Short mmCIF file of C-alpha atoms in Angstrom, two decimals:
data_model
loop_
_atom_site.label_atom_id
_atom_site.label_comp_id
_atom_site.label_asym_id
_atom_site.label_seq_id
_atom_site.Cartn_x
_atom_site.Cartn_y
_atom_site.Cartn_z
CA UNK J 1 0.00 0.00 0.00
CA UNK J 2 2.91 2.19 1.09
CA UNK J 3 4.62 1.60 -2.52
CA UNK J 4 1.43 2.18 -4.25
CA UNK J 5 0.87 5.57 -2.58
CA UNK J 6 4.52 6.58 -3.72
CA UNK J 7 3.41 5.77 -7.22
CA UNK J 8 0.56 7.70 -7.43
CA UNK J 9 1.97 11.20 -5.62
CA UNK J 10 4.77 10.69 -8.42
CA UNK J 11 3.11 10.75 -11.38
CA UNK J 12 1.17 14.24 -9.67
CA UNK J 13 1.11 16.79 -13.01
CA UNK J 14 1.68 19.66 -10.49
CA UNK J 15 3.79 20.03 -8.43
CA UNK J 16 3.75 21.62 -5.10
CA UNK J 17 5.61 25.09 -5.61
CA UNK J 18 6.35 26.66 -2.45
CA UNK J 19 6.81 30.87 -3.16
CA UNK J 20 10.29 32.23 -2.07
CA UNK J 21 9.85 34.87 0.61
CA UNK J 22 12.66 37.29 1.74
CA UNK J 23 12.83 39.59 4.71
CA UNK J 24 12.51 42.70 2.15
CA UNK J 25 9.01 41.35 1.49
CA UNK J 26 7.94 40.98 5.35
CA UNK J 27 5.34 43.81 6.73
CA UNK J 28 7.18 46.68 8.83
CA UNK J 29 4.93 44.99 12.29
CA UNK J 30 7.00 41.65 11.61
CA UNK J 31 10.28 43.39 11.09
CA UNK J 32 9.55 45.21 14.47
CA UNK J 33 8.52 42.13 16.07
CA UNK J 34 12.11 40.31 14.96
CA UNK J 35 13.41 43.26 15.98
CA UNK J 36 11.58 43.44 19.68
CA UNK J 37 13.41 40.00 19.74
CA UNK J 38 17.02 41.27 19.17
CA UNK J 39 16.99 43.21 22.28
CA UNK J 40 16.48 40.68 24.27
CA UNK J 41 18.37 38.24 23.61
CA UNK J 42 21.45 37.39 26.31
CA UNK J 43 24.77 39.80 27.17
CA UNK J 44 23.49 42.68 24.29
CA UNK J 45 25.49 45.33 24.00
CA UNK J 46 23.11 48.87 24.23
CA UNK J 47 24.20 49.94 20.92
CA UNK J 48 22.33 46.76 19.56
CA UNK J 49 20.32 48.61 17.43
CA UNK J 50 22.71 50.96 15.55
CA UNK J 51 23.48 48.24 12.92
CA UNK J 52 19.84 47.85 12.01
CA UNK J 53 19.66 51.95 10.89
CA UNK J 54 22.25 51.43 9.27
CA UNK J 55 20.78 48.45 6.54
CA UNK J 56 18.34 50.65 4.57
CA UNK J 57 16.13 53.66 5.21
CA UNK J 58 12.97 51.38 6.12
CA UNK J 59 14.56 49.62 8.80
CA UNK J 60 15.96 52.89 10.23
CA UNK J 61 12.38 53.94 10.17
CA UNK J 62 10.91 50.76 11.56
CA UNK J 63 13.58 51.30 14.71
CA UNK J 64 13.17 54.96 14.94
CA UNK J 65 9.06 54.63 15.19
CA UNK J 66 9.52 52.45 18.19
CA UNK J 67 12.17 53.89 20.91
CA UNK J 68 10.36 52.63 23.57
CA UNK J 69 9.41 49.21 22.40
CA UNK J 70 12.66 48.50 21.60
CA UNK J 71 14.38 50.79 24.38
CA UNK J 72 17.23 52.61 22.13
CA UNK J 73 19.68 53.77 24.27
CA UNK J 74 22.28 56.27 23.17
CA UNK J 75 25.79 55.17 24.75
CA UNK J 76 28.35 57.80 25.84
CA UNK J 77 32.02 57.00 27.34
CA UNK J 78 34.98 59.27 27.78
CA UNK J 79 35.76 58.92 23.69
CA UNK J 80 32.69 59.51 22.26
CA UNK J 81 32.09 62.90 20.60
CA UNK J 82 29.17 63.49 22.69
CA UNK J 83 28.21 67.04 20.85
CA UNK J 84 28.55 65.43 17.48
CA UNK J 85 26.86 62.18 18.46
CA UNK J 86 24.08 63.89 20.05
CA UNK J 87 23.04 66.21 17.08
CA UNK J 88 23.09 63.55 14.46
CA UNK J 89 20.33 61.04 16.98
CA UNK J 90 16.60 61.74 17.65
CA UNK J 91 16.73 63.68 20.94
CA UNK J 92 13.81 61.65 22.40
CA UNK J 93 17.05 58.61 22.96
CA UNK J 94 17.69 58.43 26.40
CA UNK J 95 21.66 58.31 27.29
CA UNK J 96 23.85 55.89 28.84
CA UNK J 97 27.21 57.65 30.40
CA UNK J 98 29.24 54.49 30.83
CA UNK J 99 32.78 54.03 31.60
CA UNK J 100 35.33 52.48 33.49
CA UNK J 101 38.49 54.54 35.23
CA UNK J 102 41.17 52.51 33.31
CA UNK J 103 40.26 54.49 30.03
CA UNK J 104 38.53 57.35 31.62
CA UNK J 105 40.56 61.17 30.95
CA UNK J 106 41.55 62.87 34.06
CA UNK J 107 39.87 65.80 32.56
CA UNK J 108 36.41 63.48 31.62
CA UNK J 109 35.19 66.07 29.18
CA UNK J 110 32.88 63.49 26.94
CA UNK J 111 31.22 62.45 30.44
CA UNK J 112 30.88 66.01 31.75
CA UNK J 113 29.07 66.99 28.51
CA UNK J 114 26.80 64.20 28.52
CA UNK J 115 25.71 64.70 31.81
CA UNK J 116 24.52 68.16 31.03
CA UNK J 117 21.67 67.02 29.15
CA UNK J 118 20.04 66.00 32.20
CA UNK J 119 16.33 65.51 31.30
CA UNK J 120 18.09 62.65 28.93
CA UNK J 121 20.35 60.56 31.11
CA UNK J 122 18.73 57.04 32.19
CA UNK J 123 21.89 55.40 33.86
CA UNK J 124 25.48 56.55 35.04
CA UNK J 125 27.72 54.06 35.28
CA UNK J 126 31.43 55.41 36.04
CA UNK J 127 34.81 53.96 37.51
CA UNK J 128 35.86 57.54 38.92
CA UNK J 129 38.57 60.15 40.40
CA UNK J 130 38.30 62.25 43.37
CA UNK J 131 39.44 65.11 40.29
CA UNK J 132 36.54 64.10 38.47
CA UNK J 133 33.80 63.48 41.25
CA UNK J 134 34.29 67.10 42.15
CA UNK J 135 33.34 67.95 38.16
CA UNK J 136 30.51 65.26 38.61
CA UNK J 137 28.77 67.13 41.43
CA UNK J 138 28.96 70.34 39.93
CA UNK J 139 26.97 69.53 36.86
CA UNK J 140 24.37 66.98 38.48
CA UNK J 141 23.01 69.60 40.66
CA UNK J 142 19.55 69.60 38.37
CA UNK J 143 17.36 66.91 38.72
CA UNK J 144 17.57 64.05 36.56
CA UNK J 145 13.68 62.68 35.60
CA UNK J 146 14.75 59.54 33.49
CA UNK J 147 17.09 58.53 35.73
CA UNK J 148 16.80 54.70 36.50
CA UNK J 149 20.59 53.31 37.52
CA UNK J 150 23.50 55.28 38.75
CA UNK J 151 26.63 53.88 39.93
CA UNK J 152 29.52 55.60 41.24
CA UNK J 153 32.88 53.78 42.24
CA UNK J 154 35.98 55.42 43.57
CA UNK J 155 39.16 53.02 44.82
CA UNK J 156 40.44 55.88 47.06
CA UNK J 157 37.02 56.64 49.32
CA UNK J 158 39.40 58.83 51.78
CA UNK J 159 40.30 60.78 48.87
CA UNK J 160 37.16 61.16 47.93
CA UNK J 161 34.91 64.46 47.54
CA UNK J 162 31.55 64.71 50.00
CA UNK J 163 28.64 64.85 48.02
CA UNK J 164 25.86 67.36 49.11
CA UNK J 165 22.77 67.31 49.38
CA UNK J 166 22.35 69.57 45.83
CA UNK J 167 23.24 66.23 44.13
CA UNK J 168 20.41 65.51 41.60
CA UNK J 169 18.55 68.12 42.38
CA UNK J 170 17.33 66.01 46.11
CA UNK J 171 14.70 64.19 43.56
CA UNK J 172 15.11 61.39 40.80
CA UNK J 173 11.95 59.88 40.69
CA UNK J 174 12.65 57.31 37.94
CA UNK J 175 15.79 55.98 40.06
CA UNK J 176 15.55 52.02 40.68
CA UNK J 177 19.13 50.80 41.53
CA UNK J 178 22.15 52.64 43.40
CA UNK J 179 25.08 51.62 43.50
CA UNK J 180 27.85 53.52 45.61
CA UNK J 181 31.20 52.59 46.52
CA UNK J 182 33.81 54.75 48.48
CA UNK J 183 31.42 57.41 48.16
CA UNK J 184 30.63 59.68 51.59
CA UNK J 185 27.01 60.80 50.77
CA UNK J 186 25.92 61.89 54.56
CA UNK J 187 23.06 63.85 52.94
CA UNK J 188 21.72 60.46 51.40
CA UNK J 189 18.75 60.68 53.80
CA UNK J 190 17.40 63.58 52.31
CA UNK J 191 17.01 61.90 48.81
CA UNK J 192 15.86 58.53 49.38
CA UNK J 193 12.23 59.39 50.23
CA UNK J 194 12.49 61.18 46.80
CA UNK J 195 13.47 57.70 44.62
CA UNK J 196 10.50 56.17 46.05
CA UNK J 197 11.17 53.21 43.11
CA UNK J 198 14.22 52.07 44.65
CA UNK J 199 14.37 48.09 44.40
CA UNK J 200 18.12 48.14 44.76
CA UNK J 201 20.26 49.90 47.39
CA UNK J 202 24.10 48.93 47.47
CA UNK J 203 26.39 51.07 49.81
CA UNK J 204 29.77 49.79 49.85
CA UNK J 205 33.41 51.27 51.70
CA UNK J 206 31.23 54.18 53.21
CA UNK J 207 34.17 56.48 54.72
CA UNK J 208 34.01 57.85 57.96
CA UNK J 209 32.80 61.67 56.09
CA UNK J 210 29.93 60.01 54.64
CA UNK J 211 28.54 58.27 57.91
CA UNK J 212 24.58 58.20 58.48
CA UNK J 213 23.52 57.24 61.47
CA UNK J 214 21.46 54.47 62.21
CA UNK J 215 18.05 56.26 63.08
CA UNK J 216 18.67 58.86 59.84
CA UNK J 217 19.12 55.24 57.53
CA UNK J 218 15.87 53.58 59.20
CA UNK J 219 14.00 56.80 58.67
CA UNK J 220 14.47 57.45 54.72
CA UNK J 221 15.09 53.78 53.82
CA UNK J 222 11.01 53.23 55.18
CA UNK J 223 9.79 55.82 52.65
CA UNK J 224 10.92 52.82 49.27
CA UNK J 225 8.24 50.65 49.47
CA UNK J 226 9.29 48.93 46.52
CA UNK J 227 13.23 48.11 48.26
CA UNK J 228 13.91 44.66 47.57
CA UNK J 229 17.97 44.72 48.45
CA UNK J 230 19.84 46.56 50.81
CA UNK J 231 23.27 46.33 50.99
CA UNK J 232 25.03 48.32 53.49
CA UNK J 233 29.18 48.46 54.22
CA UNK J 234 31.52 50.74 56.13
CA UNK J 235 35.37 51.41 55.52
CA UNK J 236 36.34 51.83 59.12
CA UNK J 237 35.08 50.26 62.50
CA UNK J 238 34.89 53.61 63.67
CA UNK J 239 31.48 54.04 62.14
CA UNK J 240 29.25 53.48 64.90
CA UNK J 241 26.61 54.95 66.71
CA UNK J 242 26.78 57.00 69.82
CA UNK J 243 26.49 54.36 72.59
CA UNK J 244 23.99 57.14 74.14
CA UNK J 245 21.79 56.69 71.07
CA UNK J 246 20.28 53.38 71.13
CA UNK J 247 16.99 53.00 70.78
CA UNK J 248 14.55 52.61 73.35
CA UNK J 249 12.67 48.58 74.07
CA UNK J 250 9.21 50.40 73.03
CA UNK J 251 10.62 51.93 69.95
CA UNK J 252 8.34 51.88 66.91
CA UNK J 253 9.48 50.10 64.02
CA UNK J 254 9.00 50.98 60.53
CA UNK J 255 8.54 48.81 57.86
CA UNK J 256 10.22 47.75 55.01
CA UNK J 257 7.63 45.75 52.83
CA UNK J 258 9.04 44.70 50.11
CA UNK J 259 12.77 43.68 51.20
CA UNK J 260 14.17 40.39 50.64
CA UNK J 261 17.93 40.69 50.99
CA UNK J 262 19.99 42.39 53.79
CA UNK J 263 23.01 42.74 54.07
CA UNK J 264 25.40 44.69 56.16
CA UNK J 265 29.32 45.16 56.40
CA UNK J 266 30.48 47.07 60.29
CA UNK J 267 30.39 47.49 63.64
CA UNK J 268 27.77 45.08 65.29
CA UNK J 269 26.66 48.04 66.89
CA UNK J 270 25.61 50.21 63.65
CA UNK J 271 23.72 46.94 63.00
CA UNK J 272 22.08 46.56 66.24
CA UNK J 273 20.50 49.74 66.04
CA UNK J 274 19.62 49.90 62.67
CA UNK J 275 17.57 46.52 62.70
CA UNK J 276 16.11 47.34 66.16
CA UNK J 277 14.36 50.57 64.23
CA UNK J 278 12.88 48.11 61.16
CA UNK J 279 10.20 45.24 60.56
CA UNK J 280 10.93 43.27 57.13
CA UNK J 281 8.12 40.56 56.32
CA UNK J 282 9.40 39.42 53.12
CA UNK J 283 12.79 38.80 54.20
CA UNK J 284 14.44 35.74 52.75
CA UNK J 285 18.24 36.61 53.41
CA UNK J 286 20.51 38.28 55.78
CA UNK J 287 24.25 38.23 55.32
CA UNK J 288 26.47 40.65 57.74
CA UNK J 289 29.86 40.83 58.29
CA UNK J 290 30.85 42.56 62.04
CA UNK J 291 34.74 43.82 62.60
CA UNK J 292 36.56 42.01 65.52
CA UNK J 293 35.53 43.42 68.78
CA UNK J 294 35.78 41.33 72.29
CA UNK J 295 32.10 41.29 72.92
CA UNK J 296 29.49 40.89 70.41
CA UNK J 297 25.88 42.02 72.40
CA UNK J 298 23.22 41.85 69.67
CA UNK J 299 19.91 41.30 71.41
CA UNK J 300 18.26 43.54 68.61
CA UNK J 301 20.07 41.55 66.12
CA UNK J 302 18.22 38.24 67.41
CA UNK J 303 14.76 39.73 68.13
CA UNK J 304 15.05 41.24 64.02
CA UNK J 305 15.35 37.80 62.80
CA UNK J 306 13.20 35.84 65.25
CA UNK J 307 10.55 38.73 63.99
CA UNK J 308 11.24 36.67 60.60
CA UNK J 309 10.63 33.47 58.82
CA UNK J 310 13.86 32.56 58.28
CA UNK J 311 14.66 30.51 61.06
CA UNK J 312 12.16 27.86 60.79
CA UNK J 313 14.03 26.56 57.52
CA UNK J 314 17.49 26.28 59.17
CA UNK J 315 18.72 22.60 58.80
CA UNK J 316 22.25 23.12 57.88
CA UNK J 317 25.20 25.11 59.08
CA UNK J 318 29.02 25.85 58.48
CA UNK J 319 32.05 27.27 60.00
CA UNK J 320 34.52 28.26 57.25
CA UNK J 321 37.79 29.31 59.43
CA UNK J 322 40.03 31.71 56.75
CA UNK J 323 43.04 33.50 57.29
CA UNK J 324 41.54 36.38 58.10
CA UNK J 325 37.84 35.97 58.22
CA UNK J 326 35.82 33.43 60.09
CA UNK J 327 32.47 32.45 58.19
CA UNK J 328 29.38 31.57 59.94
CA UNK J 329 26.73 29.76 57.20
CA UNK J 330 22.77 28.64 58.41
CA UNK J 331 20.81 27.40 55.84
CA UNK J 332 18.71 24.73 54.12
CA UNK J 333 19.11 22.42 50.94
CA UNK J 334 17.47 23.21 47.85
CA UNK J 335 15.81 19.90 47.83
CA UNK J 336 15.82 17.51 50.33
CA UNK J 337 18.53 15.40 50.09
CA UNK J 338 19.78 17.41 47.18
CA UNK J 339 23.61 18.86 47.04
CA UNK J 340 22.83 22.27 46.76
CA UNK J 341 22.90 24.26 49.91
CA UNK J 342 21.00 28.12 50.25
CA UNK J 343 22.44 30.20 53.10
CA UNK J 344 19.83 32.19 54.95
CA UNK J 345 21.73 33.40 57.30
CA UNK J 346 25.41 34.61 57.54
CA UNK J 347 27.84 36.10 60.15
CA UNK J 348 31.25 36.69 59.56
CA UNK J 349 33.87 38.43 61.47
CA UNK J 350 36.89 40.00 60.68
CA UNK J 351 40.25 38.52 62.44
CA UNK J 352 43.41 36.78 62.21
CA UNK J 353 44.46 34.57 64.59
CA UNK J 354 42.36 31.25 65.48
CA UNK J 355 42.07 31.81 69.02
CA UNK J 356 40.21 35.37 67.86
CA UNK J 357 37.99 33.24 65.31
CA UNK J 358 36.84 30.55 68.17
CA UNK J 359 36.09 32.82 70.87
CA UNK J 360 34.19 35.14 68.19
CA UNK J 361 32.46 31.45 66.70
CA UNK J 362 31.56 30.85 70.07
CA UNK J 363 29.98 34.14 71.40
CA UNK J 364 27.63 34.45 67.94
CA UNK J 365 26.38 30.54 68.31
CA UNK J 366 25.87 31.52 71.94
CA UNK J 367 23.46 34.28 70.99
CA UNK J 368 21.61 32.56 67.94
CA UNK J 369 21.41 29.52 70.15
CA UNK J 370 17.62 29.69 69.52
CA UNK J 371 18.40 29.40 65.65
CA UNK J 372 20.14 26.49 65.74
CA UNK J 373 18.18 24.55 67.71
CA UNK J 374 16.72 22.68 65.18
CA UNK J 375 20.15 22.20 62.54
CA UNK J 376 20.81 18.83 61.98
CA UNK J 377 24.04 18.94 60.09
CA UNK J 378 27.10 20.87 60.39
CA UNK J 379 30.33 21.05 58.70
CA UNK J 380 33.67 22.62 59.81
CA UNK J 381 36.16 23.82 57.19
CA UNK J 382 39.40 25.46 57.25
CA UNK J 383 39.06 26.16 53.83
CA UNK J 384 42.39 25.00 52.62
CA UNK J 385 44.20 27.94 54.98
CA UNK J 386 47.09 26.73 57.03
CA UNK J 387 47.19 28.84 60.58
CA UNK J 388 50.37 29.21 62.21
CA UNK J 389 49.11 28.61 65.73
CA UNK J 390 46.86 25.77 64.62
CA UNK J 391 49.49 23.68 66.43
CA UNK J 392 49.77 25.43 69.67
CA UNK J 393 46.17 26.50 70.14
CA UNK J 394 44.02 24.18 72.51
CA UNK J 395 40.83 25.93 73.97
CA UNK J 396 38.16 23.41 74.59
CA UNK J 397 35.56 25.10 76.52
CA UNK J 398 35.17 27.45 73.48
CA UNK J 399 34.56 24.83 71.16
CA UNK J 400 32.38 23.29 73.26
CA UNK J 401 30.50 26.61 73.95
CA UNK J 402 30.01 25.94 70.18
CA UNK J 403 28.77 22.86 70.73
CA UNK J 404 26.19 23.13 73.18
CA UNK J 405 24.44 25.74 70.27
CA UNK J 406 23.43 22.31 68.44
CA UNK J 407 20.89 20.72 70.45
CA UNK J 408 19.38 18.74 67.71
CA UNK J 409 22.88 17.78 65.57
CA UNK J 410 22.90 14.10 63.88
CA UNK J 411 25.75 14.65 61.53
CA UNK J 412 28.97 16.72 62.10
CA UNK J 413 31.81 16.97 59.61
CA UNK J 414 35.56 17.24 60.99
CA UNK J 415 38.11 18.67 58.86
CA UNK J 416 42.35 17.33 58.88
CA UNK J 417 43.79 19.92 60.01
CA UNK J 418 40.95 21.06 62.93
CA UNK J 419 40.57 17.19 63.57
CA UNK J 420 42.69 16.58 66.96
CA UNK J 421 41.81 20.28 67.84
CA UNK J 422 38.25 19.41 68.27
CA UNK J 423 38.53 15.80 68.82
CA UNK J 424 40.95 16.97 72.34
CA UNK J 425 37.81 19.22 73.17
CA UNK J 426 35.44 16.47 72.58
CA UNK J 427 37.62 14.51 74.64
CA UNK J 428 36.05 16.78 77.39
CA UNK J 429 32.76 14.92 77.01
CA UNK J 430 33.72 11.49 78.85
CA UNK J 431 31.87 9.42 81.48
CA UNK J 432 29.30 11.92 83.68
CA UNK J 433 29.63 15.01 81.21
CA UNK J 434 29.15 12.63 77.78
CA UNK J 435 25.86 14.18 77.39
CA UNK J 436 26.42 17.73 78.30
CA UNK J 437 27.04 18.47 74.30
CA UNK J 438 25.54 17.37 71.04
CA UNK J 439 22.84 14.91 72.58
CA UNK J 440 21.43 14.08 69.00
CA UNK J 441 24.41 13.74 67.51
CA UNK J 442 24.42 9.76 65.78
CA UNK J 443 26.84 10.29 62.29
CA UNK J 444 30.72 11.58 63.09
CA UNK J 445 32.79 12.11 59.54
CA UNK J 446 36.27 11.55 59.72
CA UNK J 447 38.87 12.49 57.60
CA UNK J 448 40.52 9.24 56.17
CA UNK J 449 43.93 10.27 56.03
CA UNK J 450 44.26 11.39 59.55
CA UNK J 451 45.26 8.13 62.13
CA UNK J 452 45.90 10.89 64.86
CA UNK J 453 42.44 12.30 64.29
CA UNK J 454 40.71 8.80 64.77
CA UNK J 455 42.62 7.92 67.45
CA UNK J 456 42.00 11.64 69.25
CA UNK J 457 38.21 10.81 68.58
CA UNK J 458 38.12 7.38 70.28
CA UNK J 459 37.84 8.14 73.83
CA UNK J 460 34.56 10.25 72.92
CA UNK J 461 32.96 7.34 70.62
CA UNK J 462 33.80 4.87 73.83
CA UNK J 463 31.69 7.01 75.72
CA UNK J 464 28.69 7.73 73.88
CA UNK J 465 28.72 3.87 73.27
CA UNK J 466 28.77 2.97 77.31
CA UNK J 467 25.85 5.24 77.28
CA UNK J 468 23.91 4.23 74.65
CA UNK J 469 24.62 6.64 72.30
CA UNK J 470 25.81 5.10 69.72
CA UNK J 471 27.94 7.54 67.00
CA UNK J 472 28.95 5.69 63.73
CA UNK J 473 31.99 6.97 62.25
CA UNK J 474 32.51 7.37 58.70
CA UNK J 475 36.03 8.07 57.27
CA UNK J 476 35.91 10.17 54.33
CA UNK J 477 38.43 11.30 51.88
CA UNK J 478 38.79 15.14 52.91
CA UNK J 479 41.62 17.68 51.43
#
C-alpha cells in the first residue's frame, strides 16, 4: 500500500511550488517584532540597534518609530564625541554615560558633557577620580527625571569628595538601583524618600565623612516601598553609633515591605541599632559581616530575625575558618537530600588569629542559640588555609561553647587539620559530662587520612557507646 501511494503522488502533473519569501518582502509589524526579539536576547550590547539603521532607510524607520518598544539607548564614554553624536540622533534617545576609570581622561570632558543634558540621562555608570567626582557634582546639581541606575565607584574613598545634598537636584523619581562605593554621601537621607522606586540599594566602603547614622538610615530607607535589596558596608570600624543613642525597648518600628535581601558590612553596633528601628516581612536573606571586637551584644540583632521566617528553615550550618575571616553559614538544601545548599543566614567576622575566630564562633552561636536549635548537620572547614598557631592552640571550653548551640545535631563533619583540635575538646565529654554536648548527635565524619584524628576521637565514641549513644563513624576522603 505504502509503494502504491509513492506511485501515485509521483506521477502528480503539479507540483507543489512553495513561493520564495525574503525579509525585504515581510510587513514593517513583523520586522519590528524580529526586531523586539534582538533586544532581548542574552549579554546585548546597548548599541544593539545601531546596525539595524544602518541596513536601509525602512529599517531605520521601523527602529526609529519604536524607541520605547525596543528601548534605544544612546551610549556615551569618555571617547565619544558626545556634541557630534548627540546632534546627528533623535533627541527623544535616552543616554547611557558608561565608563570604566582605566580608560577614563583625568579631565572626563565626553562624560561632563553628557551629563549636562540631564532631562536625557537614564543610567550613570562610572569607575571615577576624586578630580573628576568634584566635576561630577557640579553639573548633576539639576534633577535628573529619566534617571533609573547610577553607579559611582571610587578606589580611594578617603580621597574622595563629600557629596551634598544639591546632588540631583534632592529628587530622581525614575531611580531604581544605586550603587555607591567609596562614596561619603551623609546627605543620602534627604534623597531617598524622593526615589521612592528604589528596588536596589548597594552602599559599599562608606568612609568615615559620609557616615549616616542608624536612626537617619531607618528613617528614609522606610519611605521605598518597593526596596527589595539593601546592601550596606563601612570602611572603618569607627562608624558606629553614639552608645547614648540606642533605641529605646518600646521603639516603633518601621517597615520595610518589600525587602528580601539584607546585608550589612560594620560594627555590630551600627547593626544593632539599625535593625532594632525596622520590621521586614518578606525577608528571605541576611548576610552581615561585624569587625573584631571582644564582645558581640546583639539582642536587637536576634529579636530582628526571630521577627522573621527565616529561622524555621534552618537545617544546615558551616564554620569556614580563613586566614583572616571566620564564616558563619545557616541554611537549608534546595531539595531535600539534594547537594545544593541556600544560606539564609550569615555572620562573619573580621580577624586573624584562630584563638580570635573561636572565641568570636563561640559568642555568635551563643546568641543565635535559639536558631540552631533545630540544625541537623554541620560542617567545619578550614578552607584550605594553614594557621600558624593551629598547632599550639588548645581551647576546649570554646569549642564546646560551640557545641552546646546544636541541640538537635545528627551529623557533624571534621576537617584534617581542625581534627585533633576538636577531637581533644570532645575529649572533654567522657563518662558523667558525655551528654552535656551534642545529645542528638548519631553520624561523626572523619577524615581518612588522619590516624591521629581517629585515634583523638576514640575516647569520645567509647563514651557515647557505654551510654547508649551510639555515633557511627565514617572516614571520608577530605583535602
Amino acid at each position: 500500500m505504502r509503494h502504491r501511494k509513492a506511485r501515485i503522488n509521483s506521477k502528480r502533473p503539479y507540483p507543489i511550488s512553495i513561493p520564495r519569501v525574503t525579509i525585504g518582502s515581510l510587513p514593517d509589524n513583523v520586522l519590528l517584532e524580529i526586531f523586539d526579539f534582538c533586544q532581548v536576547t542574552p549579554y546585548r550590547s546597548p548599541r544593539w540597534w545601531i546596525s539595524l539603521v544602518h541596513v536601509c532607510g525602512r529599517w531605520r524607520y521601523i527602529v526609529f518609530q519604536s524607541p520605547l518598544r525596543l528601548h534605544l539607548r544612546l551610549v556615551c564614554d569618555a571617547n565619544t564625541p558626545v556634541k557630534k553624536m548627540l546632534d546627528v540622533w533623535p533627541h527623544a534617545f535616552p543616554i547611557i554615560i558608561k565608563e570604566s576609570r582605566s580608560r577614563l581622561p583625568l579631565s572626563g570632558a565626553n562624560v561632563i558633557a553628557a551629563l549636562e543634558h540631564h532631562d536625557r540621562v537614564s543610567e550613570i555608570d562610572l569607575d571615577t577620580t576624586s578630580t573628576l567626582l568634584k566635576r561630577l557634582y557640579k553639573v548633576m546639581k539639576k534633577p535628573y527625571p529619566v534617571l533609573t541606575n547610577l553607579r559611582l565607584y571610587i578606589s580611594n574613598s578617603k580621597s574622595a569628595p563629600v557629596v551634598r545634598d544639591t546632588f540631583l537636584g534632592g529628587y530622581a523619581p525614575r531611580l531604581e538601583y544605586l550603587r555607591l562605593n567609596g562614596i561619603p554621601f551623609p546627605a543620602l537621607p534627604k534623597l531617598l524618600p524622593f526615589c521612592h522606586n528604589l528596588t536596589f540599594v548597594y552602599l559599599k566602603k562608606i568612609p568615615n565623612t559620609g557616615y549616616v547614622s542608624p536612626e537617619a538610615m531607618a528613617t528614609a530607607l522606610s519611605a521605598l516601598t518597593k526596596l527589595t535589596f539593601l546592601s550596606i558596608g563601612f570602611d572603618s570600624p569607627a562608624s558606629r553609633p553614639d552608645p547614648g543613642s540606642r533605641p529605646p525597648s518600646s521603639l516603633t518600628r518601621l517597615v520595610l515591605p518589600a525587602l528580601t535581601h539584607l546585608r550589612f558590612f560594620g560594627a555590630s553596633e551600627y547593626f544593632e541599632d539599625l535593625v532594632a528601628r525596622i520590621d521586614t516581612p518578606a525577608i528571605i536573606s541576611v548576610r552581615t559581616r561585624f569587625f573584631n571586637q571582644l564582645d558581640f551584644d546583639i539582642p536587637h540583632f536576634v529579636q530582628f530575625i526571630s521577627r522573621t521566617q527565616i529561622p524555621g528553615s534552618f537545617e544546615e550550618a558551616r564554620l569556614c575558618f580563613v586566614e583572616r575571616i571566620v564564616y558563619i553559614y545557616v541554611g537549608h538544601r534546595d531539595l531535600p537530600g539534594g547537594k545544593a545548599f541556600r544560606i539564609d543566614l550569615s555572620i562573619t567576622i573580621s580577624c586573624h588569629a584562630l584563638d580570635w575566630q573561636v572565641a568570636g564562633v563561640a559568642q555568635i552561636c551563643s546568641k543565635i542559640s535559639p536558631f540552631l536549635s533545630n540544625v541537623e548537620r554541620l560542617f567545619i572547614d578550614p578552607c584550605n588555609v594553614v594557621f600558624s598557631d593551629w598547632e599550639d592552640y588548645v581551647d576546649s571550653p570554646q569549642w564546646l561553647e560551640i557545641f552546646h548551640a546544636f541541640s538537635a545535631l545528627q551529623h557533624m563533619q571534621i576537617p584534617p587539620r581542625l581534627g585533633e583540635i576538636i577531637a581533644s575538646a570532645l575529649q572533654e565529654l567522657t563518662e558523667e559530662r558525655v551528654m552535656d554536648a551534642l545529645p542528638m548527635l548519631r553520624h561523626l565524619y572523619l577524615p581518612r587520612a588522619s590516624e591521629s584524628t581517629q585515634q583523638a576521637i576514640e575516647p569520645f565514641i567509647s563514651s557515647r557507646q557505654r551510654s547508649n549513644h551510639l555515633v557511627t563513624v565514617h572516614l571520608t576522603e577530605m583535602d
